[in-house]
Amino acid sequence: APLDALAAHYAAAGAPKGEVVVCVAPPGAAVAEDEGAVDRLLLALAAEMPAARAAGEAARMTGGRKSDLYRRLLDLKEGGDGR
């Protein structure tokens, strides 16, 4: 979430209990992965670990949603394009 949204959230909700980690990147730094690259990443990860863990790692690496990536991986393993 943008920092202004985070600030607004905590202004309304009050101070958090525990720690908050904020990762900051330059504007526009989020790289939109092309679908082919994501597919290759999913398949490479799935060759090394269970599908659910591969989807989680891909989500962490790309910023995508784990559930979407998991469904995509299952489609790829079945030989379909899922679209």
Backbone as JSON Lines, residues from 0, in Angstrom:
{"i":0,"aa":"A","n":[0.84,-1.18,0.0],"ca":[0.0,0.0,0.0],"c":[0.89,1.24,0.0]}
{"i":1,"aa":"P","n":[0.43,2.28,-0.61],"ca":[1.21,3.53,-0.58],"c":[1.36,4.02,0.87]}
{"i":2,"aa":"L","n":[2.42,4.77,1.13],"ca":[2.68,5.25,2.48],"c":[1.57,6.13,3.0]}
{"i":3,"aa":"D","n":[0.95,6.93,2.13],"ca":[-0.14,7.79,2.61],"c":[-1.33,6.96,3.09]}
{"i":4,"aa":"A","n":[-1.59,5.83,2.45],"ca":[-2.67,4.94,2.89],"c":[-2.32,4.29,4.22]}
{"i":5,"aa":"L","n":[-1.07,3.91,4.39],"ca":[-0.61,3.32,5.65],"c":[-0.72,4.34,6.78]}
{"i":6,"aa":"A","n":[-0.3,5.57,6.52],"ca":[-0.4,6.62,7.54],"c":[-1.85,6.88,7.92]}
{"i":7,"aa":"A","n":[-2.73,6.92,6.93],"ca":[-4.15,7.15,7.2],"c":[-4.74,6.01,8.01]}
{"i":8,"aa":"H","n":[-4.35,4.79,7.7],"ca":[-4.85,3.63,8.43],"c":[-4.5,3.73,9.91]}
{"i":9,"aa":"Y","n":[-3.23,3.99,10.21],"ca":[-2.8,4.03,11.6],"c":[-3.26,5.3,12.32]}
{"i":10,"aa":"A","n":[-3.54,6.36,11.57],"ca":[-4.12,7.55,12.18],"c":[-5.53,7.24,12.67]}
{"i":11,"aa":"A","n":[-6.26,6.42,11.92],"ca":[-7.62,6.06,12.31],"c":[-7.65,4.91,13.31]}
{"i":12,"aa":"A","n":[-6.77,3.93,13.15],"ca":[-6.8,2.72,13.98],"c":[-5.98,2.86,15.26]}
{"i":13,"aa":"G","n":[-5.12,3.82,15.34],"ca":[-4.23,3.94,16.49],"c":[-2.94,3.19,16.25]}
{"i":14,"aa":"A","n":[-2.03,3.35,17.17],"ca":[-0.71,2.72,17.03],"c":[-0.83,1.2,17.05]}
{"i":15,"aa":"P","n":[-0.05,0.52,16.22],"ca":[-0.11,-0.95,16.21],"c":[0.56,-1.53,17.44]}
{"i":16,"aa":"K","n":[0.15,-2.74,17.77],"ca":[0.81,-3.48,18.84],"c":[1.87,-4.35,18.18]}
{"i":17,"aa":"G","n":[3.06,-4.29,18.66],"ca":[4.12,-5.07,18.04],"c":[4.87,-4.25,17.02]}
{"i":18,"aa":"E","n":[5.39,-4.93,16.02],"ca":[6.22,-4.28,15.02],"c":[5.48,-4.13,13.7]}
{"i":19,"aa":"V","n":[5.9,-3.16,12.93],"ca":[5.42,-2.96,11.57],"c":[6.65,-2.86,10.69]}
{"i":20,"aa":"V","n":[6.67,-3.6,9.6],"ca":[7.77,-3.54,8.66],"c":[7.29,-2.8,7.42]}
{"i":21,"aa":"V","n":[8.04,-1.82,7.0],"ca":[7.7,-1.04,5.81],"c":[8.82,-1.21,4.8]}
{"i":22,"aa":"C","n":[8.46,-1.68,3.62],"ca":[9.42,-1.8,2.53],"c":[9.15,-0.65,1.57]}
{"i":23,"aa":"V","n":[10.18,0.07,1.23],"ca":[10.02,1.25,0.39],"c":[10.8,1.03,-0.91]}
{"i":24,"aa":"A","n":[10.15,1.37,-2.02],"ca":[10.79,1.27,-3.33],"c":[10.55,2.58,-4.06]}
{"i":25,"aa":"P","n":[11.39,2.9,-5.01],"ca":[11.18,4.11,-5.79],"c":[9.87,4.04,-6.57]}
{"i":26,"aa":"P","n":[9.25,5.18,-6.86],"ca":[8.02,5.15,-7.66],"c":[8.24,4.43,-8.98]}
{"i":27,"aa":"G","n":[7.29,3.6,-9.33],"ca":[7.38,2.89,-10.59],"c":[8.35,1.73,-10.57]}
{"i":28,"aa":"A","n":[8.87,1.37,-9.42],"ca":[9.86,0.3,-9.36],"c":[9.23,-1.08,-9.5]}
{"i":29,"aa":"A","n":[7.94,-1.18,-9.25],"ca":[7.28,-2.48,-9.39],"c":[7.3,-2.88,-10.86]}
{"i":30,"aa":"V","n":[7.96,-3.97,-11.13],"ca":[8.1,-4.43,-12.5],"c":[6.95,-5.37,-12.83]}
{"i":31,"aa":"A","n":[6.23,-5.04,-13.86],"ca":[5.14,-5.91,-14.29],"c":[5.75,-7.1,-15.02]}
{"i":32,"aa":"E","n":[5.58,-8.26,-14.43],"ca":[6.11,-9.48,-15.03],"c":[5.21,-9.89,-16.19]}
{"i":33,"aa":"D","n":[5.82,-10.3,-17.29],"ca":[5.0,-10.82,-18.36],"c":[4.56,-12.23,-17.99]}
{"i":34,"aa":"E","n":[3.43,-12.64,-18.52],"ca":[2.84,-13.92,-18.14],"c":[3.77,-15.1,-18.41]}
{"i":35,"aa":"G","n":[4.51,-15.05,-19.49],"ca":[5.42,-16.14,-19.82],"c":[6.51,-16.29,-18.77]}
{"i":36,"aa":"A","n":[7.03,-15.17,-18.28],"ca":[8.07,-15.22,-17.26],"c":[7.52,-15.79,-15.96]}
{"i":37,"aa":"V","n":[6.3,-15.41,-15.61],"ca":[5.68,-15.93,-14.39],"c":[5.44,-17.43,-14.54]}
{"i":38,"aa":"D","n":[4.97,-17.85,-15.71],"ca":[4.75,-19.28,-15.95],"c":[6.06,-20.06,-15.8]}
{"i":39,"aa":"R","n":[7.14,-19.55,-16.37],"ca":[8.43,-20.23,-16.27],"c":[8.9,-20.28,-14.83]}
{"i":40,"aa":"L","n":[8.7,-19.21,-14.09],"ca":[9.08,-19.17,-12.68],"c":[8.29,-20.21,-11.89]}
{"i":41,"aa":"L","n":[6.97,-20.26,-12.11],"ca":[6.13,-21.24,-11.4],"c":[6.59,-22.67,-11.68]}
{"i":42,"aa":"L","n":[6.85,-22.98,-12.93],"ca":[7.26,-24.33,-13.29],"c":[8.63,-24.68,-12.72]}
{"i":43,"aa":"A","n":[9.54,-23.71,-12.71],"ca":[10.87,-23.96,-12.15],"c":[10.77,-24.21,-10.64]}
{"i":44,"aa":"L","n":[9.98,-23.41,-9.96],"ca":[9.82,-23.6,-8.52],"c":[9.13,-24.93,-8.22]}
{"i":45,"aa":"A","n":[8.11,-25.27,-9.02],"ca":[7.36,-26.51,-8.8],"c":[8.23,-27.75,-9.01]}
{"i":46,"aa":"A","n":[9.3,-27.61,-9.78],"ca":[10.2,-28.73,-9.98],"c":[11.02,-29.0,-8.72]}
{"i":47,"aa":"E","n":[11.1,-28.02,-7.84],"ca":[11.93,-28.13,-6.64],"c":[11.14,-28.28,-5.34]}
{"i":48,"aa":"M","n":[9.82,-28.0,-5.37],"ca":[9.03,-28.0,-4.14],"c":[7.57,-28.27,-4.45]}
{"i":49,"aa":"P","n":[6.76,-28.56,-3.43],"ca":[5.33,-28.78,-3.66],"c":[4.66,-27.54,-4.28]}
{"i":50,"aa":"A","n":[3.56,-27.77,-4.98],"ca":[2.88,-26.7,-5.71],"c":[2.48,-25.53,-4.82]}
{"i":51,"aa":"A","n":[1.93,-25.81,-3.65],"ca":[1.49,-24.72,-2.76],"c":[2.67,-23.85,-2.33]}
{"i":52,"aa":"R","n":[3.78,-24.49,-2.02],"ca":[4.97,-23.73,-1.62],"c":[5.54,-22.96,-2.81]}
{"i":53,"aa":"A","n":[5.51,-23.56,-3.99],"ca":[5.99,-22.88,-5.2],"c":[5.16,-21.64,-5.47]}
{"i":54,"aa":"A","n":[3.85,-21.76,-5.31],"ca":[2.96,-20.61,-5.53],"c":[3.25,-19.52,-4.5]}
{"i":55,"aa":"G","n":[3.5,-19.9,-3.27],"ca":[3.83,-18.93,-2.23],"c":[5.13,-18.2,-2.52]}
{"i":56,"aa":"E","n":[6.14,-18.95,-2.95],"ca":[7.42,-18.33,-3.3],"c":[7.27,-17.4,-4.5]}
{"i":57,"aa":"A","n":[6.51,-17.84,-5.5],"ca":[6.28,-17.0,-6.67],"c":[5.54,-15.73,-6.29]}
{"i":58,"aa":"A","n":[4.58,-15.84,-5.38],"ca":[3.85,-14.66,-4.91],"c":[4.8,-13.69,-4.22]}
{"i":59,"aa":"R","n":[5.67,-14.23,-3.39],"ca":[6.64,-13.38,-2.7],"c":[7.56,-12.68,-3.69]}
{"i":60,"aa":"M","n":[7.97,-13.39,-4.72],"ca":[8.92,-12.85,-5.69],"c":[8.3,-11.87,-6.67]}
{"i":61,"aa":"T","n":[7.03,-12.07,-7.01],"ca":[6.39,-11.24,-8.04],"c":[5.39,-10.24,-7.5]}
{"i":62,"aa":"G","n":[4.95,-10.45,-6.26],"ca":[3.92,-9.57,-5.72],"c":[2.52,-10.02,-6.11]}
{"i":63,"aa":"G","n":[2.42,-11.16,-6.79],"ca":[1.12,-11.69,-7.18],"c":[0.41,-12.36,-6.01]}
{"i":64,"aa":"R","n":[-0.83,-12.74,-6.22],"ca":[-1.6,-13.43,-5.19],"c":[-1.31,-14.92,-5.24]}
{"i":65,"aa":"K","n":[-1.03,-15.5,-4.08],"ca":[-0.69,-16.91,-4.0],"c":[-1.8,-17.78,-4.59]}
{"i":66,"aa":"S","n":[-3.05,-17.48,-4.27],"ca":[-4.15,-18.31,-4.75],"c":[-4.25,-18.28,-6.28]}
{"i":67,"aa":"D","n":[-4.04,-17.12,-6.88],"ca":[-4.06,-17.02,-8.34],"c":[-2.91,-17.79,-8.96]}
{"i":68,"aa":"L","n":[-1.73,-17.65,-8.36],"ca":[-0.56,-18.34,-8.89],"c":[-0.68,-19.85,-8.72]}
{"i":69,"aa":"Y","n":[-1.28,-20.28,-7.63],"ca":[-1.48,-21.71,-7.41],"c":[-2.4,-22.28,-8.48]}
{"i":70,"aa":"R","n":[-3.52,-21.59,-8.75],"ca":[-4.44,-22.05,-9.8],"c":[-3.73,-22.08,-11.16]}
{"i":71,"aa":"R","n":[-2.92,-21.06,-11.43],"ca":[-2.2,-21.0,-12.69],"c":[-1.23,-22.18,-12.81]}
{"i":72,"aa":"L","n":[-0.54,-22.49,-11.72],"ca":[0.4,-23.6,-11.74],"c":[-0.33,-24.92,-12.0]}
{"i":73,"aa":"L","n":[-1.46,-25.11,-11.37],"ca":[-2.23,-26.35,-11.61],"c":[-2.65,-26.44,-13.08]}
{"i":74,"aa":"D","n":[-3.08,-25.32,-13.65],"ca":[-3.44,-25.29,-15.07],"c":[-2.25,-25.66,-15.95]}
{"i":75,"aa":"L","n":[-1.09,-25.09,-15.61],"ca":[0.11,-25.38,-16.4],"c":[0.5,-26.85,-16.31]}
{"i":76,"aa":"K","n":[0.39,-27.42,-15.11],"ca":[0.74,-28.84,-14.93],"c":[-0.22,-29.75,-15.68]}
{"i":77,"aa":"E","n":[-1.47,-29.31,-15.84],"ca":[-2.45,-30.11,-16.57],"c":[-2.32,-29.93,-18.08]}
{"i":78,"aa":"G","n":[-1.45,-29.0,-18.48],"ca":[-1.21,-28.79,-19.91],"c":[-2.13,-27.77,-20.54]}
{"i":79,"aa":"G","n":[-2.98,-27.14,-19.73],"ca":[-3.87,-26.11,-20.25],"c":[-3.24,-24.74,-20.1]}
{"i":80,"aa":"D","n":[-3.88,-23.76,-20.74],"ca":[-3.34,-22.42,-20.58],"c":[-4.12,-21.64,-19.54]}
{"i":81,"aa":"G","n":[-5.23,-22.2,-19.03],"ca":[-5.95,-21.6,-17.92],"c":[-6.65,-20.32,-18.23]}
{"i":82,"aa":"R","n":[-6.76,-19.98,-19.49],"ca":[-7.39,-18.7,-19.83],"c":[-8.59,-18.9,-20.69]}
